[in-house]
Amino acid sequence: MNQIIMWIMAVGAVLGGVDRIAGNRFGFGKRFEEGFTLLGPTALSMSGIICLTPLLSRFLRFALVPIWNFFGLDAGLLAGILAIDMGGYQLAGELSASQEMVRYAGLVIAATLGCTITFTIPVGMGMLKSGDRLFFSRGMLIGTGTLPVTMIVGGLLSGLSFLQIVLQSLPVLLFCFLLMFGIWRFPEQTVRAFTVFADVIRLLTTIGLIAGAFCYMTGFSLLPDLAPLEDAMTVVSSIGIVLLGSLPTAELLQRVLKKPLSFIGRKTGMNDSSAAGLLMGIVSPVPAITMMEKMDERGKIVNAAFLVSAASTIAAHMGFTFGTDPDFVVPLLVAKLAGGIAAVCAALFFTKKSAYSKTRK
């Protein structure tokens, strides 16, 4: 499946490149160019956090693991704050006491909560204009609040009992509950607090970028266990290459599926771009985030909520799981989509149709 998706993206890159040569007659060439212009914001948003990943792993292992063990919890769950392909799975393997918890923490939690913290939030806040960040933040909060759906489904499919899931995940479940309660009772204050959290992530990313750049140019490391900046840029470059194809592909899909997307938009109170963003978010959060400038306000919130659980379901995360634990590909797919659907339903519930359809295009 991952290889098929990459072939589709490759065809999209050819389509965009050829249209650019022809003078951007059909609009695909412009989307092709955007793939490269987004390299800068992407690198600025995530390369620093990748540099800090070994340091974060060390902090978890020596500062929080003893506390986790003291309360009788499996420390592998802590690995879930790192993305599945940024060391989360490997760290879960080192810290977890069972294969079931490795799957649950290193794949299910790392592919949702971890991806959100170390990738989607910094990239989204870095790419979006200031006016869109409020809607993005609210969507992220709603998506995180519905994360227990993914956790329960993924945990059961990992081989854990319902009681084990609740006990081992109690801190995360409590965090999600507080988020949902905050959105319901204190929406403005909760979004403001989340914005501060996003700023902290941005600060850490900048610190990592500073340290990585200094080490690259001088050979002297300002921080211990710092991953080389060139390794982080390799990850960023791979994302940029995929964007060359994914953005023209997104444009093509939006045109081909215009009628069904319009139907979905009418039923949910969102415009066509908002409905198309959900389709692209399953492949990668980056093209979905870039499309937010064309979405209405409600669509921005719904799409951001969807990304928390469902981002990269049939692309990067599926490909990573194929290479590490092939038997868990389908369970992870089911868990992420279940959480994504729950997040969309919650986002639609928390956003009144009349209030968020004024900017439909």
C-alpha positions in Angstrom: 0.0 0.0 0.0 2.8 2.4 0.9 4.5 1.8 -2.4 1.2 2.3 -4.3 0.8 5.7 -2.6 4.3 6.7 -3.4 3.7 5.9 -7.1 0.6 8.0 -7.1 2.6 10.9 -5.5 5.3 10.4 -8.2 2.8 10.7 -11.0 1.5 13.8 -9.2 5.1 15.2 -9.3 5.3 14.5 -13.0 2.0 16.2 -13.6 2.9 19.3 -11.6 6.4 19.5 -13.2 5.1 19.2 -16.8 2.5 21.8 -16.1 5.1 24.1 -14.7 7.2 23.7 -17.9 4.0 24.5 -19.9 3.6 27.8 -18.0 1.2 26.5 -15.3 -1.7 26.3 -17.7 -3.8 24.1 -15.5 -2.7 25.2 -12.0 -0.8 22.0 -11.1 2.6 23.7 -11.7 1.8 26.2 -9.0 1.1 23.5 -6.5 4.3 21.7 -7.6 6.3 24.9 -6.8 4.6 25.2 -3.4 6.1 21.8 -2.5 9.6 23.4 -2.6 8.6 26.7 -1.1 7.3 24.8 2.0 10.7 23.3 2.6 11.8 26.3 4.6 8.8 26.5 7.0 8.9 22.7 7.4 12.6 22.7 8.3 12.2 25.6 10.7 9.2 23.8 12.4 10.5 20.3 12.9 14.3 19.9 12.3 15.1 21.3 15.7 12.8 18.8 17.5 14.3 16.0 15.6 17.8 17.1 16.8 16.5 17.0 20.4 14.8 13.6 20.1 17.8 11.7 21.7 17.9 14.2 24.5 14.2 13.9 25.1 14.5 10.1 25.2 17.3 10.4 27.7 15.2 12.7 29.8 12.3 10.3 29.8 14.5 7.3 30.7 16.2 8.9 33.6 13.8 11.5 35.0 10.3 10.1 34.5 10.7 6.3 34.2 11.5 5.8 37.9 8.3 7.8 38.8 6.2 5.7 36.4 7.6 2.5 37.8 6.9 3.6 41.3 3.2 3.8 40.6 3.2 0.4 38.9 2.8 1.7 35.4 4.6 0.5 32.3 7.1 3.1 31.4 6.8 2.3 27.7 3.8 4.6 27.5 6.2 7.6 28.0 7.7 6.8 24.6 4.4 7.8 23.1 5.2 11.5 23.3 7.7 10.9 20.5 6.4 10.2 17.0 6.3 6.7 15.7 9.1 7.4 13.2 11.1 9.8 15.5 12.2 7.1 18.0 8.9 6.5 19.8 8.7 2.8 18.7 12.3 2.1 19.5 12.1 3.7 22.9 8.9 1.8 23.7 10.8 -1.4 22.9 13.5 -0.5 25.5 11.1 0.6 28.2 8.1 -1.7 27.9 7.7 -5.0 29.8 5.6 -6.7 27.1 5.1 -6.9 23.4 1.5 -5.8 23.8 2.7 -2.5 25.5 5.3 -2.0 22.8 2.6 -2.1 20.2 0.3 0.1 22.2 2.8 2.7 23.2 5.2 2.6 20.3 2.7 2.3 17.5 -0.8 3.4 18.6 0.2 6.3 21.0 3.3 7.3 19.1 1.4 7.4 15.8 -1.3 9.8 17.3 -0.2 11.7 20.4 3.5 11.5 19.6 3.0 12.6 16.0 0.8 15.5 17.1 3.3 16.8 19.7 6.5 16.4 17.7 5.2 17.0 14.2 1.7 18.2 13.5 1.7 21.0 16.1 5.1 22.6 15.3 4.6 22.2 11.5 1.0 23.6 11.7 1.9 26.5 13.9 4.9 27.3 11.7 3.1 27.1 8.3 -0.3 28.7 9.2 -1.0 32.4 9.2 -1.7 33.9 12.6 -5.5 34.2 11.8 -5.7 30.4 11.2 -3.8 29.3 14.2 -6.8 29.9 16.6 -8.9 27.4 14.6 -6.1 25.0 14.2 -5.5 25.1 18.0 -9.1 24.5 18.8 -9.2 21.5 16.4 -6.0 20.1 17.9 -7.7 20.3 21.3 -10.8 18.5 20.2 -8.8 15.8 18.5 -6.7 15.3 21.6 -9.8 15.1 23.7 -11.2 12.3 21.5 -7.9 10.4 21.6 -9.3 7.9 24.1 -11.3 6.3 21.3 -8.1 5.5 19.4 -6.4 4.4 22.6 -9.2 2.0 23.6 -9.5 0.5 20.1 -5.8 0.3 19.6 -5.2 -1.1 23.0 -7.7 -3.9 22.6 -6.3 -4.8 19.2 -2.8 -4.8 20.8 -3.9 -7.6 23.1 -4.5 -5.5 26.3 -7.6 -5.8 28.3 -9.9 -2.8 28.8 -8.8 -2.6 32.5 -5.1 -2.6 31.5 -5.7 0.2 29.0 -7.4 2.3 31.5 -4.9 1.7 34.3 -1.8 2.1 32.2 -3.1 5.1 30.3 -4.7 6.9 33.2 -2.5 10.0 33.1 -3.2 10.4 29.3 -6.9 9.7 29.7 -7.2 12.2 32.4 -5.3 14.8 30.3 -7.8 14.2 27.4 -10.8 14.4 29.7 -9.5 17.8 31.1 -9.1 19.1 27.5 -12.6 18.2 26.5 -14.0 19.7 29.7 -12.0 22.8 29.1 -13.2 23.2 25.5 -16.8 22.7 26.7 -16.8 25.0 29.8 -13.8 27.3 29.2 -13.1 27.4 25.4 -11.2 30.7 25.3 -8.9 29.9 28.2 -8.3 26.4 27.0 -7.2 27.5 23.6 -5.0 30.2 25.1 -3.3 27.6 27.3 -2.8 25.3 24.3 -1.3 28.2 22.3 1.2 28.7 25.2 2.0 24.9 24.9 2.5 25.3 21.2 4.9 28.2 21.8 6.9 26.0 24.2 7.2 23.4 21.5 8.3 26.1 19.1 10.9 27.3 21.6 12.3 23.8 22.0 12.4 23.4 18.2 14.3 26.7 17.9 16.8 25.7 20.7 17.4 22.4 18.9 17.9 24.2 15.6 20.4 26.6 17.2 22.3 23.8 18.8 22.3 21.6 15.6 23.5 24.5 13.4 26.2 25.4 15.9 27.4 21.8 16.1 27.4 21.5 12.3 29.5 24.6 11.7 31.9 24.2 14.6 32.0 20.5 15.5 31.3 21.5 19.1 28.0 20.3 20.7 26.1 22.7 22.9 23.8 19.9 24.2 24.5 16.2 25.0 23.1 13.4 22.8 22.2 15.9 20.1 21.2 14.3 16.7 23.1 15.8 13.8 21.2 18.6 12.0 22.0 17.0 8.6 20.1 13.9 9.7 17.1 16.1 10.6 17.4 17.9 7.2 17.3 14.5 5.5 13.9 13.8 7.0 12.7 17.3 6.0 14.0 16.9 2.5 12.1 13.6 2.1 8.9 15.4 3.2 9.6 18.1 0.6 10.1 15.6 -2.2 6.8 14.0 -1.4 5.2 17.4 -1.3 6.2 17.9 -4.9 3.8 15.1 -5.8 1.2 15.3 -3.0 0.1 18.9 -3.6 -0.6 18.4 -7.3 -2.3 15.1 -6.4 -4.4 16.9 -3.8 -5.4 19.5 -6.4 -6.3 16.8 -8.9 -8.4 14.8 -6.4 -10.2 18.0 -5.4 -11.2 18.6 -9.0 -12.1 14.9 -9.8 -14.1 14.4 -6.6 -15.7 17.9 -6.7 -19.3 16.6 -6.7 -19.0 14.1 -3.8 -16.9 16.6 -1.8 -19.5 19.2 -2.4 -22.1 16.8 -1.1 -20.1 16.1 2.0 -19.5 19.8 2.5 -23.3 20.6 2.2 -24.1 17.9 4.8 -21.5 19.1 7.3 -21.6 22.8 6.7 -18.0 23.0 5.2 -16.7 24.0 1.8 -15.1 21.7 -0.8 -11.5 22.4 0.3 -12.5 21.4 3.9 -13.9 18.1 2.7 -10.8 17.5 0.5 -8.5 18.2 3.4 -9.8 15.2 5.3 -8.9 13.0 2.3 -5.4 14.4 2.1 -4.9 14.3 5.9 -5.0 10.5 5.8 -2.0 10.6 3.5 -0.1 13.4 5.2 -0.9 16.3 7.5 1.3 18.7 5.5 -0.9 19.1 2.4 -4.0 19.2 4.6 -2.4 22.1 6.6 -1.4 23.9 3.4 -5.1 23.7 2.2 -6.4 25.4 5.3 -6.1 28.8 3.8 -8.9 27.8 1.4 -11.1 26.2 4.1 -13.9 27.8 6.0 -13.6 28.3 9.7 -15.5 25.2 10.6 -13.5 23.1 8.2 -10.2 24.3 9.7 -11.3 23.1 13.1 -12.6 19.8 11.8 -9.5 19.0 9.8 -7.2 19.9 12.6 -9.1 17.6 15.0 -9.0 14.8 12.4 -5.2 15.0 12.1 -4.6 14.1 15.7 -5.5 10.5 15.2 -5.8 10.0 11.5 -2.7 11.8 10.1 -0.5 9.8 7.7 -2.7 6.7 8.3 -2.2 5.2 4.8 1.3 6.6 4.1 4.2 7.1 6.5 2.7 5.3 9.5 1.5 2.4 7.5 4.8 2.1 5.8 6.7 2.2 9.1 4.5 -0.5 10.6 4.9 -2.7 7.6 8.7 -2.6 8.2 8.6 -3.1 12.0 5.4 -5.1 12.8 3.5 -6.2 9.7 0.8 -8.1 11.6 -0.2 -4.8 13.3 -0.8 -2.8 10.1 -4.6 -3.4 10.0 -5.2 -2.9 13.7 -3.3 0.4 13.6 -5.3 1.5 10.6 -8.6 0.7 12.3 -7.6 2.5 15.6 -6.4 5.6 13.8 -9.5 5.9 11.6 -11.8 5.2 14.5 -10.2 8.1 16.4 -10.2 10.3 13.4 -14.0 9.7 12.8 -14.7 10.4 16.5 -12.7 13.6 16.3 -14.7 14.8 13.2 -18.0 14.0 15.0 -16.8 15.9 18.1 -15.6 18.9 16.1 -18.9 19.1 14.2 -20.7 19.0 17.5 -18.6 21.7 19.1 -18.9 24.0 16.1 -22.3 25.2 15.3 -23.1 25.1 11.6 -24.5 28.7 11.5 -21.4 30.1 13.2 -18.8 28.4 11.0 -20.3 28.5 7.5 -20.0 32.2 6.9 -16.7 31.9 5.1 -17.7 29.1 2.7 -16.3 29.6 -0.8 
